[in-house]
Coordinates of C-alpha atoms in Angstrom, one line a residue:
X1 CA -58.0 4.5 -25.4
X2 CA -61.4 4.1 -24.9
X3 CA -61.9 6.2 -21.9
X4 CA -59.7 9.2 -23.3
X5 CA -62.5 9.3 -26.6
X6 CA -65.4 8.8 -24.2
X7 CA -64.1 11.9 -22.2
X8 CA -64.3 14.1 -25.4
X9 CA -67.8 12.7 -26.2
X10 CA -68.7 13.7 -22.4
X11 CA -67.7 16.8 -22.9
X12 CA -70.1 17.1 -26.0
X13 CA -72.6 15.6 -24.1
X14 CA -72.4 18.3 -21.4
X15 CA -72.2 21.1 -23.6
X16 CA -75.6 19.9 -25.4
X17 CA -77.1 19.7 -22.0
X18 CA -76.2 23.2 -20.8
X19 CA -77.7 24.5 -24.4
X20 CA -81.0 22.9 -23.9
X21 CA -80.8 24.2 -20.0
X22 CA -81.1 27.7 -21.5
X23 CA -83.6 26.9 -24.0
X24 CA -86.3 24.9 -22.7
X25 CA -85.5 26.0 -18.7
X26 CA -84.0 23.3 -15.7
X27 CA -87.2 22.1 -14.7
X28 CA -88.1 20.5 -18.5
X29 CA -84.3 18.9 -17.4
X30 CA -85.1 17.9 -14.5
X31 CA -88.2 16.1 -15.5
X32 CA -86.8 14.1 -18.1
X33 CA -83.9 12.9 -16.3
X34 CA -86.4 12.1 -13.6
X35 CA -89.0 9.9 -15.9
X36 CA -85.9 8.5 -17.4
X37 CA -84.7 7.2 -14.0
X38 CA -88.3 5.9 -13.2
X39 CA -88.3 4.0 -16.4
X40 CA -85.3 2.5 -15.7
X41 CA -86.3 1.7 -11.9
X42 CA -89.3 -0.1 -13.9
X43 CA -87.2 -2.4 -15.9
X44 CA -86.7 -6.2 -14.6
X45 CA -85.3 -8.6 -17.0
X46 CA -87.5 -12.1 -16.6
X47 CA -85.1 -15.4 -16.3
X48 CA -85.7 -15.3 -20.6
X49 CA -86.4 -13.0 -22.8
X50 CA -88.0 -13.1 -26.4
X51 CA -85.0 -11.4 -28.4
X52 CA -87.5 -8.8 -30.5
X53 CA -87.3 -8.1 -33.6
X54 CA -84.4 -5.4 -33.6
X55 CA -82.7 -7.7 -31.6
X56 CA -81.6 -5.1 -29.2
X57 CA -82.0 -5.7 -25.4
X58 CA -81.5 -2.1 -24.1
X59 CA -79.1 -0.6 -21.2
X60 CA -82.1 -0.2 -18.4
X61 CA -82.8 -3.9 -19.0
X62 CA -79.1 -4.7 -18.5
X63 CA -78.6 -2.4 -15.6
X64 CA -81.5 -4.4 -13.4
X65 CA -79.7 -7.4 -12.9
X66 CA -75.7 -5.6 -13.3
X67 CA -73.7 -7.1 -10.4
X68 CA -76.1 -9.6 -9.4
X69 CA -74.8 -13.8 -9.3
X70 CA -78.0 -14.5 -11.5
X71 CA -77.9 -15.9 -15.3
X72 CA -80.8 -14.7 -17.3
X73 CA -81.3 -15.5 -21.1
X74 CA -82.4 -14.2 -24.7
X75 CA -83.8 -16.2 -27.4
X76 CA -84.5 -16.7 -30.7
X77 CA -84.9 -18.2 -33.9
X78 CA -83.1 -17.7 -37.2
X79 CA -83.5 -19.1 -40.7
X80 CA -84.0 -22.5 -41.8
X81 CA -85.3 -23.0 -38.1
X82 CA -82.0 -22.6 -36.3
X83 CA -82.6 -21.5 -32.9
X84 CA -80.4 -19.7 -30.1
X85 CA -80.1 -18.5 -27.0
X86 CA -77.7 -15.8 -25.4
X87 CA -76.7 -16.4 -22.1
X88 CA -75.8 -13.4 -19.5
X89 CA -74.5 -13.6 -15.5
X90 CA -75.0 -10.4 -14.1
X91 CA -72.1 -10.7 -12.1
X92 CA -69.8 -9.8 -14.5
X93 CA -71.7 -6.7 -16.1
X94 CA -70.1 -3.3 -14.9
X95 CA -70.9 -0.6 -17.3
X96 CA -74.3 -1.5 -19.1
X97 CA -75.2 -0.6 -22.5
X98 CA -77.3 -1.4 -25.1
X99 CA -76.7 -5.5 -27.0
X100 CA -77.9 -6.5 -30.4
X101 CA -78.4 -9.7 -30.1
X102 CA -79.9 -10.4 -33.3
X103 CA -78.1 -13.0 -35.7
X104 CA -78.6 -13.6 -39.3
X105 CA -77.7 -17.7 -40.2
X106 CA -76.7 -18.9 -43.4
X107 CA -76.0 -22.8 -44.0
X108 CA -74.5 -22.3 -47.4
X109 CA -72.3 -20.0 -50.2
X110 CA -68.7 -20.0 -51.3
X111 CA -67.0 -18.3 -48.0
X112 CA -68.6 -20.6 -45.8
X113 CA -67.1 -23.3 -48.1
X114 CA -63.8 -21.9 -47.7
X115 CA -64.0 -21.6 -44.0
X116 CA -64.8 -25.5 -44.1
X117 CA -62.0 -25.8 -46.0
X118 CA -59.4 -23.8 -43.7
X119 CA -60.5 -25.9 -41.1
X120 CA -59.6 -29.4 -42.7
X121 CA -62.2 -30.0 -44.9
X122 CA -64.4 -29.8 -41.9
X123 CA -67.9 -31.6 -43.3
X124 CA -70.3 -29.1 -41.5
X125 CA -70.9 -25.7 -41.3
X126 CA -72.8 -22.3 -40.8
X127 CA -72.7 -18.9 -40.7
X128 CA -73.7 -16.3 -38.4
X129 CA -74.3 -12.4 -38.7
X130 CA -74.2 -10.6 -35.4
X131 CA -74.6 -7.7 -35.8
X132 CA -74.0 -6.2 -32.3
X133 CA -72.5 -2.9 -31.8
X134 CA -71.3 -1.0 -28.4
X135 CA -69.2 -3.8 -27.2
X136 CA -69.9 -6.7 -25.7
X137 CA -70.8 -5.8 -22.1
X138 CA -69.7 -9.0 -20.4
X139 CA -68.5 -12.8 -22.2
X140 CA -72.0 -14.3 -22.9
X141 CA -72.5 -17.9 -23.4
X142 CA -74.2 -18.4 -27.5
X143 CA -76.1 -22.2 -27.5
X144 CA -77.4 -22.9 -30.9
X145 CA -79.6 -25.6 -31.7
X146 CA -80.5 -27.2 -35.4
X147 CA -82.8 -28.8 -37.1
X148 CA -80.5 -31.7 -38.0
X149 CA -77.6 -34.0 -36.2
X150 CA -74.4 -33.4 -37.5
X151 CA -72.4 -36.6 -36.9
X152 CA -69.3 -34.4 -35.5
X153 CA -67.7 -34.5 -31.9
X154 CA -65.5 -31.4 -32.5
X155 CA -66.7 -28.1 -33.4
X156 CA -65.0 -24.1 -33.1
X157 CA -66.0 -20.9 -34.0
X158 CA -64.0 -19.0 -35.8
X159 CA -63.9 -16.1 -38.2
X160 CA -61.8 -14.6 -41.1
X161 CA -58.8 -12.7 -39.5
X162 CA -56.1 -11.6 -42.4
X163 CA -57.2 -14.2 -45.0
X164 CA -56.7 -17.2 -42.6
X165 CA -59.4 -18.9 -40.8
X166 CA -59.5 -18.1 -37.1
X167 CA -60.4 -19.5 -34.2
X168 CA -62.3 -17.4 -31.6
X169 CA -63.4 -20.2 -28.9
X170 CA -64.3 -24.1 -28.6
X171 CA -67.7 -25.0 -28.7
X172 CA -69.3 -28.2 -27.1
X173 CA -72.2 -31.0 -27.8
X174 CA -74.6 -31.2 -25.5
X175 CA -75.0 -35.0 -26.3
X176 CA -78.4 -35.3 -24.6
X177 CA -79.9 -33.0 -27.5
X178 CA -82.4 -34.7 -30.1
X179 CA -80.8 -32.7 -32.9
X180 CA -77.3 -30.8 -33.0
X181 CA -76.8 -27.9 -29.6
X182 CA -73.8 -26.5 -29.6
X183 CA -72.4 -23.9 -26.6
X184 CA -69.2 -22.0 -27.0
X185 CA -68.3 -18.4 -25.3
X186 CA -68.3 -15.4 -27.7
X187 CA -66.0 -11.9 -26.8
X188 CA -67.0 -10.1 -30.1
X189 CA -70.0 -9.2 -32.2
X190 CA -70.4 -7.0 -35.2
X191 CA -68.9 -9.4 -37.7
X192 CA -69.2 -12.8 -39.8
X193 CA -68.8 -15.8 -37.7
X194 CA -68.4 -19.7 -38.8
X195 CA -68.7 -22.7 -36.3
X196 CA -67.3 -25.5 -38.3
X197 CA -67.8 -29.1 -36.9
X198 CA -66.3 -32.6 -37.6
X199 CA -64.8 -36.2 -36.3
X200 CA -61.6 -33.6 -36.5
X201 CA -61.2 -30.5 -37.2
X202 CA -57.7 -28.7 -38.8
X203 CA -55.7 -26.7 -35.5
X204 CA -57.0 -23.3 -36.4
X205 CA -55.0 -20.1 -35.2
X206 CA -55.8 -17.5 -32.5
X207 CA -58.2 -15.0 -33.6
X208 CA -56.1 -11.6 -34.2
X209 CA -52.8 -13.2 -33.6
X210 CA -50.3 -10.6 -33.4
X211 CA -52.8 -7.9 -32.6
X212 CA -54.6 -9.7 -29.2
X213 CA -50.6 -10.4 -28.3
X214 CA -50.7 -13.9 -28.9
X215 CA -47.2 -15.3 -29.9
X216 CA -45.4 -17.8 -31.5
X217 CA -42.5 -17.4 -28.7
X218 CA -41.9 -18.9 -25.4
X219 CA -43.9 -18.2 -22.4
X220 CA -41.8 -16.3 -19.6
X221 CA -42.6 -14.8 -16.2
X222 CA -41.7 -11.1 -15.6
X223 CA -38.4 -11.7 -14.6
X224 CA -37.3 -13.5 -17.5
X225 CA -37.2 -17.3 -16.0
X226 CA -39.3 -20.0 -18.1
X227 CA -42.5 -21.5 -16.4
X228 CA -45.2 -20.7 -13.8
X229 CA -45.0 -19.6 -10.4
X230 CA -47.9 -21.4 -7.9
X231 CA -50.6 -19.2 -6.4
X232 CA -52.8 -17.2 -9.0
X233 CA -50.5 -16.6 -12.1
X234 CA -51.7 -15.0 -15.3
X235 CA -50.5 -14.2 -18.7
X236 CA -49.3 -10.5 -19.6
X237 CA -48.2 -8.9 -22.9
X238 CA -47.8 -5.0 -24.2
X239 CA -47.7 -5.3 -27.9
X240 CA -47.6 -2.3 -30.4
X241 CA -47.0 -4.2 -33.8
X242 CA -49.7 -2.1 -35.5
X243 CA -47.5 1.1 -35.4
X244 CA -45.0 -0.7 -38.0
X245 CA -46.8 -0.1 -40.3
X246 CA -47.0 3.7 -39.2
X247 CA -43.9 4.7 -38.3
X248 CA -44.7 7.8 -40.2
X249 CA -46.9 9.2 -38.0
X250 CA -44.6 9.4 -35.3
X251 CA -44.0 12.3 -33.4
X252 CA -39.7 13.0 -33.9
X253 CA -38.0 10.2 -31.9
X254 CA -40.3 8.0 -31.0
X255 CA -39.3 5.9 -33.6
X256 CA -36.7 4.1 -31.2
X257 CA -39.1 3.3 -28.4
X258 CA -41.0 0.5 -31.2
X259 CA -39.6 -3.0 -31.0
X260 CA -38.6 -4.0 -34.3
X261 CA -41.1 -7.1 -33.9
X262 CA -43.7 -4.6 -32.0
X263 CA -43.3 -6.8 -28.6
X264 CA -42.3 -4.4 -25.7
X265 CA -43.1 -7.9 -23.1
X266 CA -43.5 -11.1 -24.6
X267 CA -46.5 -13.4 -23.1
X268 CA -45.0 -13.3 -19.3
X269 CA -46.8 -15.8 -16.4
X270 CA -46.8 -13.5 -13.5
X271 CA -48.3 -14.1 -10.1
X272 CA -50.9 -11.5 -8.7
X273 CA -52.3 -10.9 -5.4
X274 CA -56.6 -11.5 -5.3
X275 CA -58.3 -8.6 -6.0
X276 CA -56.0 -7.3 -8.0
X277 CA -57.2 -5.3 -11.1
X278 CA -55.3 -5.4 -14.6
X279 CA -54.2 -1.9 -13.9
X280 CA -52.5 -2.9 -10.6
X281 CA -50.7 -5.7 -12.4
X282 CA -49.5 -4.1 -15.0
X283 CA -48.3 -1.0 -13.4
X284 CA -46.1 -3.8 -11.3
X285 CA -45.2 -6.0 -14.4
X286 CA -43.5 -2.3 -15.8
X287 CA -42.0 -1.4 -12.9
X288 CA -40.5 -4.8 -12.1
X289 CA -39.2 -5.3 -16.0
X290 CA -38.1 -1.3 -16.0
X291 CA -41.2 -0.6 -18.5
X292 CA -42.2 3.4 -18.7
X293 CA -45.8 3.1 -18.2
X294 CA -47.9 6.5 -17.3
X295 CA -52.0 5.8 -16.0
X296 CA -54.2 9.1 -15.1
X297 CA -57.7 8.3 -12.9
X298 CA -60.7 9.1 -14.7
X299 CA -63.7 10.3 -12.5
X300 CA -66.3 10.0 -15.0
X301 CA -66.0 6.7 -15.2
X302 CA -64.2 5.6 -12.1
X303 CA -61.4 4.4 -13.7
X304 CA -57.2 4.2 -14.0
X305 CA -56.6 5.4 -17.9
X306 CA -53.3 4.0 -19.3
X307 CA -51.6 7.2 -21.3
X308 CA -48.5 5.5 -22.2
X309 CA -46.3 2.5 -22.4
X310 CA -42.8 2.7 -23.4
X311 CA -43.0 6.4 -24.0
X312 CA -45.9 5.7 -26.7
X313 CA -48.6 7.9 -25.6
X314 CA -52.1 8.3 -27.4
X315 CA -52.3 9.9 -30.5
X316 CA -48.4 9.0 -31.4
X317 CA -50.1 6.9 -33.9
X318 CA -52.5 8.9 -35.0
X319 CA -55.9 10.8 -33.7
X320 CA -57.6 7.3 -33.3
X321 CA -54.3 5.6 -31.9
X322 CA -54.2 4.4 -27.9
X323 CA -53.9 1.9 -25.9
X324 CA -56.0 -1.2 -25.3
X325 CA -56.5 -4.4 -23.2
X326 CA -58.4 -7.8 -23.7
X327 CA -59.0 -10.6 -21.3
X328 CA -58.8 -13.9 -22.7
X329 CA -59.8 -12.0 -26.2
X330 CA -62.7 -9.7 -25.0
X331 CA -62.7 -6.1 -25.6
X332 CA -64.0 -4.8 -21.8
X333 CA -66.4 -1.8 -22.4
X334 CA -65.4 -0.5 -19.0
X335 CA -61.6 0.6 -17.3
X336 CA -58.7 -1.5 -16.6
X337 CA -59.2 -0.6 -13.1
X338 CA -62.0 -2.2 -12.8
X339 CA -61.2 -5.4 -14.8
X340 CA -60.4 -7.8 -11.7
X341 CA -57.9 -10.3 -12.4
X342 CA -58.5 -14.0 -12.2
X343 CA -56.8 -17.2 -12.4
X344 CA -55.6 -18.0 -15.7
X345 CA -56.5 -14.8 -17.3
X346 CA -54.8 -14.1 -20.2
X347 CA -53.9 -10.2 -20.5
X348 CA -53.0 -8.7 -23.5
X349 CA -52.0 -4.5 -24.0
X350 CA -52.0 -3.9 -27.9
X351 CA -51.7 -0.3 -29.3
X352 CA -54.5 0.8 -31.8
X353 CA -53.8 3.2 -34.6
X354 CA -57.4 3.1 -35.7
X355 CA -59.7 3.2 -32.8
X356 CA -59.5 -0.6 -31.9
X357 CA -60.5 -1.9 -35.5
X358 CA -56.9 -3.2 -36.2
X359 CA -56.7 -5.2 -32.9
X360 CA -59.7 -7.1 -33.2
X361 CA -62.6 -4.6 -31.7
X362 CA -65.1 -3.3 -33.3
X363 CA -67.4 -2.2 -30.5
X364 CA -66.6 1.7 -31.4
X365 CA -67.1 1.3 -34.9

């Protein structure tokens, strides 16, 4: 979904490039492209970074450690003397772009109070603003430290998702720490965010349910049977609940190719071969469960594009309608060809009818 809106952008792009060719002549081109690539030659992220005060860190910075087995961090401080610091592995970081790593704290009001209350009355509590757009370009590691102990050993962050608190990841205590730290991984920004804390805290549910194909049912492997296979297994499901409720915008017959629950494959443990990307597996899960699924590669951005699933294509639902993956809950800003597949993932294919926003990402909005 992604890739097939970035094409049309490209082609924008391109088309804006060739105009300014024939105004201002190739070599004023050439030169800027040039200082632009000297700029970003220049750029080396130190081991931490002062988070400035737009909060963004910018692609260039990103792309000097992309690929590389090195953490490096970003900090900063928030009100009431909260402090916090982003954590990155270059590693995992394919397609660089800018982050906003800015948050906004709040330690009181009446939706925080609610949020406490969702999660059982939970005795602490804040609130976090982050206010990050592009998409998360990698799962970062958030450690947050406060000016005061909260006597809790059990803490989540979570998030309002359909008037129900919830939960987006765990977070731990480093116990060592003076005052209260608290780590937990984070695979969204651009939103309000909670981390509630207590003795116990209430069971909260997934973050975006029946959208980031979560499921009250059983577990199954791709050929129906209960239970795991040993080797490397992960979790697969194609979900397209969100066209129910636009079945109007159907092109004439499609109609029968939507589940009446929106599950075209239930959670399903398969095993996978190392190395394998999340297009190769699910081009196999299809073919092995007798799944229509139709892929295109994408040169610009050296990638496998999923078209359609089931006979739903792009733009069935709508002109902002597609398909979509998430690993273990994160958006990847980058192809599902080049998503390799690890132990224990957790792979979900949901349909969007409105550019990602109804499936939990917000990173092109």
């Amino acid at each position: 979904m992604k890739e097939g809106l970035q094409k049309r952008w490209l082609f924008v792009l391109l088309l804006l490039v060739l105009m300014a060719a024939t105004t201002i002549g190739c070599s004023n081109i050439n030169a800027a492209l040039s200082s632009d690539a000297d700029s970003k030659d220049m750029v080396e992220l130190a081991d931490n970074t002062a988070i400035p005060e737009d909060g963004i860190i910018t692609a260039a910075q990103f792309r000097s450690i992309a690929g590389q087995d090195r953490t490096v961090t970003f900090s900063g401080t928030g009100e009431n003397g909260i402090e916090y610091i982003w954590s990155f592995n270059g590693k995992d970081i394919k397609n660089p772009v800018d982050q906003n790593l800015k948050i906004e704290f709040t330690t009181q009001g009446d939706t925080l109070n609610s949020i406490k209350a969702g999660a059982g009355n939970a005795p602490y509590g804040i609130g976090m603003k982050i206010t990050g757009s592009n998409g998360l370009i990698t799962v970062p590691t958030l450690t947050i430290t406060l000016p005061e102990k909260w006597d809790a050993d059990s803490a989540a962050l979570c998030k309002l998702s359909a008037g129900s608190v919830a939960r987006m990841s765990s977070a731990t205590f480093d116990t060592q720490a003076a005052t209260t730290r608290l780590s937990f991984k984070v695979i969204e920004t651009g939103d309000d965010y909670y981390v509630v804390a207590g003795k116990t805290i209430a069971p909260l549910q997934s973050a975006s349910a029946g959208e980031a194909g979560t499921t009250g049912g059983d577990t199954t492997t791709s050929n129906g049977s209960s239970g795991s296979s040993a080797g490397n297994v992960c979790t697969l499901s194609i979900n397209c609940s969100t066209l129910l409720s636009h079945m109007d915008r159907l092109p004439s017959g499609k109609s029968a190719f939507v589940p009446a629950n929106g599950w075209i494959l239930y959670p399903s443990e398969v095993t996978f071969t190392e190395g394998e990307s999340v297009h190769d597996v699910l081009q196999r899960v299809c073919r092995d469960n007798g799944i229509h699924m139709e892929s295109s590669f994408t040169p610009a951005y050296n990638s496998a594009y999923v078209e359609g699933i089931n006979q739903l294509y792009e733009f069935d639902g709508g002109e902002l309608s597609g398909w979509m993956y998430n690993a273990n809950g994160w958006f990847p800003n980058y192809g599902c060809s080049q998503y390799t597949v690890k132990n224990g993932d957790v792979i979900n294919w949901v349909y969007t009818c409105d550019l990602g926003k109804d499936v939990g990402d917000n990173s092109m909005w």
